[in-house]
Short mmCIF file of C-alpha atoms and ligand atoms in Angstrom, two decimals:
data_model
loop_
_atom_site.label_atom_id
_atom_site.label_comp_id
_atom_site.label_asym_id
_atom_site.label_seq_id
_atom_site.Cartn_x
_atom_site.Cartn_y
_atom_site.Cartn_z
CA MET Q 19 30.67 -38.11 92.56
CA GLU Q 20 28.20 -35.46 93.60
CA THR Q 21 24.52 -36.27 93.36
CA VAL Q 22 21.95 -34.07 91.68
CA VAL Q 23 18.28 -34.80 92.33
CA ILE Q 24 15.87 -34.39 89.44
CA ASN Q 25 12.15 -34.01 89.97
CA ASP Q 26 10.33 -34.81 86.73
CA VAL Q 27 7.37 -32.45 86.32
CA GLY Q 28 6.31 -33.84 82.94
CA PRO Q 29 3.17 -35.57 84.22
CA ARG Q 30 1.99 -32.20 85.63
CA ASP Q 31 3.69 -29.17 84.06
CA GLY Q 32 4.15 -31.09 80.82
CA LEU Q 33 0.76 -32.66 80.32
CA GLN Q 34 -1.30 -29.74 81.66
CA ASN Q 35 -0.43 -27.75 78.59
CA ASP Q 36 -0.31 -30.39 75.87
CA PRO Q 37 -3.09 -30.32 73.25
CA THR Q 38 -3.72 -34.02 73.89
CA ALA Q 39 -5.63 -35.09 76.98
CA VAL Q 40 -3.92 -38.11 78.53
CA SER Q 41 -6.06 -40.43 80.64
CA PRO Q 42 -5.29 -41.06 84.32
CA ASP Q 43 -4.25 -44.65 83.51
CA ASP Q 44 -1.80 -43.49 80.86
CA ARG Q 45 -0.45 -40.80 83.18
CA VAL Q 46 0.24 -43.58 85.70
CA ARG Q 47 2.10 -45.52 82.98
CA LEU Q 48 4.27 -42.48 82.31
CA ILE Q 49 4.97 -41.88 86.01
CA ASN Q 50 5.85 -45.54 86.61
CA ALA Q 51 8.17 -45.52 83.60
CA LEU Q 52 9.95 -42.45 84.96
CA VAL Q 53 10.41 -44.13 88.33
CA ALA Q 54 11.63 -47.32 86.64
CA ALA Q 55 14.21 -45.19 84.77
CA GLY Q 56 15.53 -44.00 88.13
CA LEU Q 57 13.83 -40.65 88.66
CA PRO Q 58 13.88 -40.11 92.44
CA ALA Q 59 11.06 -37.55 92.38
CA VAL Q 60 8.05 -36.90 90.15
CA GLU Q 61 5.42 -34.18 90.31
CA VAL Q 62 2.51 -36.36 89.34
CA VAL Q 63 -0.62 -34.20 89.31
CA SER Q 64 -2.17 -30.90 90.31
CA PHE Q 65 -5.34 -30.61 92.35
CA VAL Q 66 -6.79 -27.63 90.52
CA SER Q 67 -10.14 -26.72 89.05
CA PRO Q 68 -10.86 -29.03 86.11
CA LYS Q 69 -12.53 -26.05 84.47
CA ALA Q 70 -9.27 -24.09 84.67
CA VAL Q 71 -6.99 -26.98 83.67
CA PRO Q 72 -9.01 -29.84 82.12
CA LYS Q 73 -5.91 -31.95 81.41
CA MET Q 74 -5.30 -32.50 85.13
CA ALA Q 75 -8.76 -33.99 85.78
CA GLY Q 76 -8.64 -37.32 87.58
CA ALA Q 77 -5.69 -36.42 89.82
CA ASP Q 78 -7.04 -38.59 92.64
CA GLN Q 79 -7.30 -41.55 90.26
CA VAL Q 80 -3.66 -41.09 89.33
CA VAL Q 81 -2.44 -40.94 92.92
CA ALA Q 82 -4.59 -43.93 93.94
CA GLN Q 83 -2.71 -46.15 91.49
CA LEU Q 84 0.80 -45.19 92.57
CA ASP Q 85 3.10 -47.05 94.91
CA LEU Q 86 3.73 -44.08 97.18
CA ASP Q 87 6.94 -45.62 98.52
CA ALA Q 88 8.48 -45.88 95.06
CA ALA Q 89 9.61 -42.24 94.76
CA ASP Q 90 9.10 -38.76 96.15
CA PHE Q 91 5.75 -37.99 94.52
CA SER Q 92 4.29 -34.52 94.82
CA ALA Q 93 1.18 -32.61 93.77
CA LEU Q 94 0.77 -28.95 92.91
CA ILE Q 95 -2.07 -27.17 94.67
CA PRO Q 96 -3.48 -23.65 94.24
CA ASN Q 97 -5.74 -23.28 97.27
CA MET Q 98 -7.06 -24.95 100.44
CA LYS Q 99 -9.60 -26.99 98.48
CA GLY Q 100 -6.73 -28.38 96.42
CA TYR Q 101 -4.86 -29.13 99.63
CA GLU Q 102 -7.79 -31.05 101.11
CA LEU Q 103 -8.14 -33.08 97.91
CA ALA Q 104 -4.40 -33.77 97.84
CA LYS Q 105 -4.36 -34.88 101.47
CA ALA Q 106 -7.33 -37.16 100.91
CA SER Q 107 -5.54 -38.74 97.93
CA GLY Q 108 -2.74 -39.92 100.22
CA ILE Q 109 0.06 -37.99 98.52
CA ARG Q 110 2.79 -37.00 100.97
CA SER Q 111 4.22 -33.89 99.39
CA VAL Q 112 2.42 -30.78 98.15
CA GLY Q 113 3.64 -27.70 96.33
CA VAL Q 114 1.89 -24.36 96.67
CA VAL Q 115 2.21 -21.78 93.90
CA LEU Q 116 3.10 -18.24 94.70
CA SER Q 117 3.67 -16.09 91.65
CA ALA Q 118 5.98 -13.15 92.22
CA THR Q 119 3.71 -10.50 90.73
CA GLU Q 120 0.20 -9.25 91.35
CA THR Q 121 -1.04 -9.84 87.79
CA MET Q 122 0.35 -13.35 87.44
CA ASN Q 123 -1.45 -14.47 90.61
CA GLN Q 124 -4.66 -12.98 89.27
CA LYS Q 125 -4.30 -14.70 85.89
CA ASN Q 126 -3.16 -18.03 87.28
CA ILE Q 127 -5.32 -18.55 90.34
CA ASN Q 128 -7.67 -15.56 90.47
CA MET Q 129 -6.27 -14.17 93.72
CA SER Q 130 -4.31 -11.05 94.62
CA LEU Q 131 -0.68 -11.44 95.62
CA ASP Q 132 -1.51 -10.66 99.26
CA LYS Q 133 -4.30 -13.21 99.30
CA THR Q 134 -2.07 -15.81 97.64
CA ILE Q 135 0.63 -15.23 100.25
CA SER Q 136 -1.84 -15.78 103.06
CA VAL Q 137 -3.40 -18.86 101.41
CA CYS Q 138 0.04 -20.38 100.74
CA ARG Q 139 1.13 -19.66 104.30
CA ASP Q 140 -1.99 -21.36 105.69
CA ILE Q 141 -1.56 -24.40 103.46
CA VAL Q 142 2.13 -24.80 104.31
CA THR Q 143 1.34 -24.55 108.03
CA GLN Q 144 -1.52 -27.04 107.74
CA ALA Q 145 0.49 -29.50 105.63
CA LYS Q 146 3.29 -29.45 108.16
CA ALA Q 147 0.84 -30.05 111.01
CA ASP Q 148 -0.66 -32.94 109.03
CA GLY Q 149 2.75 -34.53 108.50
CA LEU Q 150 2.98 -33.80 104.79
CA THR Q 151 6.04 -32.20 103.18
CA PRO Q 152 5.18 -28.68 102.03
CA ARG Q 153 7.08 -27.06 99.19
CA ALA Q 154 6.55 -23.68 97.61
CA TYR Q 155 6.98 -22.58 94.03
CA VAL Q 156 7.93 -18.98 93.58
CA SER Q 157 7.04 -18.57 89.94
CA VAL Q 158 7.76 -15.93 87.29
CA ALA Q 159 10.91 -15.49 89.35
CA VAL Q 160 12.85 -13.45 86.81
CA GLU Q 161 10.31 -12.13 84.35
CA CYS Q 162 6.53 -11.95 84.41
CA PRO Q 163 4.66 -12.03 81.10
CA TYR Q 164 2.41 -9.21 82.37
CA GLU Q 165 4.64 -7.04 84.54
CA GLY Q 166 8.12 -7.56 83.09
CA LEU Q 167 11.30 -7.95 85.11
CA VAL Q 168 10.89 -8.99 88.74
CA PRO Q 169 13.46 -7.71 91.28
CA ASP Q 170 15.51 -10.38 93.05
CA SER Q 171 14.56 -8.80 96.39
CA GLN Q 172 10.93 -9.77 95.73
CA ILE Q 173 11.88 -13.43 95.24
CA GLU Q 174 13.97 -13.40 98.38
CA SER Q 175 11.17 -11.92 100.48
CA LEU Q 176 8.55 -14.38 99.16
CA ALA Q 177 10.92 -17.29 99.78
CA GLU Q 178 11.55 -15.95 103.28
CA ILE Q 179 7.80 -15.94 104.00
CA MET Q 180 7.41 -19.50 102.75
CA PHE Q 181 10.37 -20.78 104.79
CA ALA Q 182 9.08 -18.98 107.85
CA ALA Q 183 5.73 -20.75 107.41
CA GLY Q 184 7.55 -24.10 107.32
CA ALA Q 185 8.19 -24.86 103.65
CA ALA Q 186 10.80 -27.61 103.32
CA GLU Q 187 11.92 -26.29 99.98
CA VAL Q 188 11.41 -23.33 97.67
CA ILE Q 189 11.38 -24.03 93.95
CA VAL Q 190 12.47 -20.97 92.02
CA ALA Q 191 10.68 -21.10 88.69
CA ASP Q 192 11.47 -19.22 85.50
CA THR Q 193 7.93 -19.96 84.35
CA ILE Q 194 8.17 -18.26 80.96
CA GLY Q 195 11.79 -19.09 80.18
CA GLY Q 196 12.74 -15.42 80.19
CA ALA Q 197 15.91 -15.66 82.26
CA ASN Q 198 19.52 -15.63 81.10
CA PRO Q 199 22.51 -17.06 82.99
CA ALA Q 200 23.69 -13.65 84.22
CA GLN Q 201 20.33 -13.07 85.88
CA ILE Q 202 20.32 -16.62 87.28
CA LYS Q 203 23.77 -16.09 88.74
CA ALA Q 204 22.67 -12.93 90.53
CA LEU Q 205 19.41 -14.41 91.78
CA PHE Q 206 20.75 -17.75 92.99
CA THR Q 207 23.86 -16.22 94.56
CA ARG Q 208 21.55 -14.05 96.62
CA LEU Q 209 19.15 -16.88 97.52
CA VAL Q 210 21.89 -19.37 98.38
CA THR Q 211 23.50 -16.78 100.65
CA ALA Q 212 20.17 -16.13 102.35
CA PHE Q 213 18.84 -19.67 102.73
CA GLY Q 214 21.50 -22.22 101.74
CA ALA Q 215 21.53 -24.30 98.56
CA ASN Q 216 20.07 -27.46 100.03
CA VAL Q 217 16.56 -26.01 100.50
CA LEU Q 218 16.36 -24.54 97.01
CA SER Q 219 15.41 -26.08 93.70
CA ALA Q 220 15.43 -24.60 90.18
CA HIS Q 221 12.77 -24.87 87.46
CA PHE Q 222 13.52 -23.65 83.94
CA HIS Q 223 11.65 -23.34 80.68
CA ASP Q 224 13.42 -23.38 77.34
CA THR Q 225 11.64 -20.56 75.49
CA ARG Q 226 14.89 -18.82 74.50
CA ALA Q 227 16.99 -22.02 74.39
CA LEU Q 228 18.69 -20.97 77.63
CA ALA Q 229 17.26 -23.54 80.05
CA LEU Q 230 20.33 -25.76 80.02
CA ALA Q 231 22.68 -22.78 80.33
CA ASN Q 232 20.60 -21.52 83.24
CA ALA Q 233 20.66 -24.95 84.89
CA TRP Q 234 24.44 -25.01 84.60
CA GLN Q 235 24.63 -21.57 86.17
CA ALA Q 236 22.35 -22.62 89.06
CA LEU Q 237 24.56 -25.68 89.51
CA GLU Q 238 27.60 -23.40 89.72
CA CYS Q 239 25.78 -21.49 92.47
CA GLY Q 240 25.49 -24.74 94.43
CA ILE Q 241 21.96 -25.86 93.51
CA ARG Q 242 21.68 -29.66 93.45
CA LYS Q 243 17.96 -30.09 92.89
CA PHE Q 244 16.16 -29.38 89.64
CA ASP Q 245 12.78 -29.73 88.06
CA ALA Q 246 12.81 -30.96 84.48
CA SER Q 247 10.20 -32.46 82.21
CA ILE Q 248 10.49 -35.63 80.20
CA SER Q 249 10.83 -34.75 76.50
CA GLY Q 250 10.70 -31.04 77.32
CA LEU Q 251 6.92 -31.17 77.51
CA GLY Q 252 5.26 -28.23 79.15
CA GLY Q 253 4.27 -24.66 79.51
CA CYS Q 254 1.84 -22.71 81.64
CA PRO Q 255 -1.62 -22.15 80.15
CA PHE Q 256 -1.80 -18.80 81.97
CA ALA Q 257 1.61 -17.46 80.99
CA PRO Q 258 1.56 -16.42 77.35
CA GLY Q 259 4.72 -17.24 75.41
CA ALA Q 260 5.98 -19.89 77.80
CA ALA Q 261 7.55 -22.79 75.93
CA GLY Q 262 8.30 -26.27 77.17
CA ASN Q 263 10.38 -27.13 80.21
CA LEU Q 264 14.01 -28.03 80.27
CA ALA Q 265 13.98 -31.63 78.97
CA THR Q 266 14.90 -34.21 81.59
CA GLU Q 267 16.99 -36.16 79.08
CA ASP Q 268 19.01 -33.06 78.18
CA LEU Q 269 19.67 -32.22 81.82
CA VAL Q 270 20.63 -35.81 82.62
CA SER Q 271 22.94 -35.86 79.61
CA LEU Q 272 24.64 -32.65 80.76
CA LEU Q 273 25.00 -33.88 84.34
CA HIS Q 274 26.40 -37.28 83.40
CA GLN Q 275 28.87 -35.75 80.95
CA ALA Q 276 30.00 -33.33 83.67
CA GLY Q 277 30.52 -36.14 86.17
CA PHE Q 278 27.45 -35.83 88.39
CA HIS Q 279 25.44 -38.77 89.67
CA THR Q 280 21.66 -38.78 89.11
CA GLY Q 281 20.71 -42.43 89.58
CA ILE Q 282 18.93 -42.23 86.23
CA ASP Q 283 19.46 -44.80 83.47
CA SER Q 284 19.89 -42.86 80.22
CA LYS Q 285 18.74 -45.70 78.02
CA ALA Q 286 15.56 -46.26 80.00
CA LEU Q 287 14.96 -42.51 79.95
CA VAL Q 288 15.14 -42.41 76.16
CA ASP Q 289 12.53 -45.17 76.13
CA VAL Q 290 10.31 -42.98 78.33
CA VAL Q 291 10.59 -40.26 75.67
CA ASP Q 292 9.08 -42.76 73.23
CA LEU Q 293 6.27 -43.51 75.65
CA ALA Q 294 5.59 -39.79 76.12
CA ALA Q 295 5.40 -39.32 72.34
CA GLU Q 296 2.96 -42.21 72.10
CA LEU Q 297 0.76 -40.75 74.83
CA VAL Q 298 0.63 -37.18 73.53
CA GLN Q 299 0.46 -38.43 69.94
CA HIS Q 300 3.12 -36.18 68.53
CA ASN Q 301 6.90 -36.08 68.34
CA VAL Q 302 8.59 -34.80 71.45
CA GLY Q 303 12.09 -34.89 72.86
CA GLY Q 304 14.99 -32.83 74.07
CA ARG Q 305 17.64 -31.39 71.80
CA SER Q 306 20.23 -34.03 72.68
CA LEU Q 307 17.93 -36.92 71.85
CA ALA Q 308 19.21 -37.76 68.35
CA TRP Q 309 22.79 -37.78 69.61
CA GLN Q 310 21.83 -39.89 72.63
CA ARG Q 311 20.06 -42.43 70.42
CA ASN Q 312 23.17 -42.63 68.24
CA GLN Q 313 25.44 -43.19 71.21
CA LEU Q 314 23.14 -45.82 72.65
CA ALA Q 315 23.02 -47.67 69.33
CA LYS Q 316 26.84 -47.65 69.25
CA THR Q 317 27.25 -48.88 72.81
CA ASP Q 318 24.57 -51.53 72.45
CA SER Q 319 22.77 -50.49 75.62
CA LYS Q 320 25.84 -50.92 77.83
CA GLY Q 321 25.03 -47.47 79.19
CA VAL Q 322 28.25 -45.65 78.29
CA ALA Q 323 26.34 -42.90 76.55
CA ALA Q 324 25.56 -39.84 78.60
N1 COA D 27 -9.64 -28.35 92.77
C1 COA D 27 -10.80 -28.62 92.16
N2 COA D 27 -11.82 -27.76 92.06
C2 COA D 27 -11.67 -26.56 92.63
C3 COA D 27 -10.50 -26.20 93.29
C4 COA D 27 -9.45 -27.15 93.35
N3 COA D 27 -8.28 -26.89 93.94
N4 COA D 27 -10.62 -24.96 93.74
C5 COA D 27 -11.84 -24.53 93.38
N5 COA D 27 -12.48 -25.49 92.71
C6 COA D 27 -13.81 -25.43 92.12
C7 COA D 27 -14.84 -24.89 93.07
O1 COA D 27 -15.39 -25.91 93.86
C8 COA D 27 -15.86 -24.30 92.12
O2 COA D 27 -16.61 -25.36 91.54
P1 COA D 27 -18.13 -25.13 91.01
O3 COA D 27 -18.04 -24.15 89.90
O4 COA D 27 -18.52 -26.50 90.56
O5 COA D 27 -18.86 -24.62 92.21
C9 COA D 27 -15.00 -23.72 91.02
O6 COA D 27 -13.78 -24.48 91.05
C10 COA D 27 -14.71 -22.25 91.18
O7 COA D 27 -14.21 -22.04 92.49
P2 COA D 27 -13.54 -20.67 92.94
O8 COA D 27 -13.06 -20.82 94.34
O9 COA D 27 -14.50 -19.53 92.64
O10 COA D 27 -12.29 -20.60 92.03
P3 COA D 27 -11.93 -19.65 90.82
O11 COA D 27 -12.90 -19.76 89.71
O12 COA D 27 -11.60 -18.32 91.36
O13 COA D 27 -10.58 -20.37 90.32
C11 COA D 27 -8.70 -21.74 90.96
C12 COA D 27 -9.46 -20.45 91.18
C13 COA D 27 -7.42 -21.63 91.77
C14 COA D 27 -9.52 -22.90 91.42
C15 COA D 27 -8.40 -21.90 89.46
O14 COA D 27 -7.95 -20.70 88.93
C16 COA D 27 -7.37 -22.98 89.22
O15 COA D 27 -7.59 -24.14 89.44
N6 COA D 27 -6.19 -22.59 88.72
C17 COA D 27 -5.12 -23.53 88.47
C18 COA D 27 -4.04 -22.84 87.75
C19 COA D 27 -2.94 -23.78 87.35
O16 COA D 27 -2.99 -24.98 87.53
N7 COA D 27 -1.92 -23.18 86.76
C20 COA D 27 -0.82 -23.93 86.27
C21 COA D 27 0.14 -24.32 87.31
S1 COA D 27 1.05 -23.01 88.00
ZN1 ZN D 28 6.89 -24.72 84.67
#
């Protein structure tokens, strides 16, 4: 069985955009429940301005309560200040954010594209020197809400810059959920040829109900690492029209049905969906959830269901 690694970004990408503010203690509960369900990686916080993203306040309090050996925990960071805060928290993996267009960088982190490239390069270099694992998001990778379609060549050249600086991985993010599988095939075929599949990860949003189809296409291109968000929580506050992320439970269901190994316990994952709903105080969940609950009821928790 081939293994696919899922990084749950719900505690960061999910909660940053939810109307409900979830306390650091409750975010820790959610993260620990994800790890207990078998998630090998979780993006737990972002070290960003609390004025820009109030829901991520208390990131250091979240990290302080985690058993850092329990999973591959990472933090998203927008600038050197965020990096310093992340390093001080003890987290071992950081993700810089490089949007593919000029306007998206301005809207998201108030920097030009050139400035963002140089800041990301400096952070990646510093993180590597400090013994942390640096990753790089290349976001709005197919379509930007401000500038429209983004050429694949732009994504390749930004990824190239991040790898050259020492990034261990580039996460290609369809931040607004604008991509279709034909575009994903073209983009990932190009990137896999240039860099190899094992240093790439894919991040999809489900705005047009194509996230799962896009994930399958990326898988066909050889990608074996994905971001997904428990219950499909998520969206970027600075990217108008972006809906939730690909739901972790939907991706796990697809992968298990197709014969891939994830190490994730489907029943425990469905219980985490309930916890997420309790924390954000509204109903959440991926599209396969009702079916999964039905299967689990039938199999009496023996874990046959996808
Ligand atoms: N963490 C916490 N605080 C930060 C910070 C960080 N990484 N970077 C800057 N700040 C603080 C500064 O200390 C300053 O505080 P003060 O007003 O109390 O003096 C304030 O934020 C403004 O700093 P400045 O450098 O002028 O930043 P800015 O106003 O140009 O905002 C960002 C830039 C990057 C800090 C802000 O846009 C941001 O945090 N964006 C996050 C976007 C995001 O998370 N998007 C979703 C994920 S892709
Ligand atoms: Zn996202």
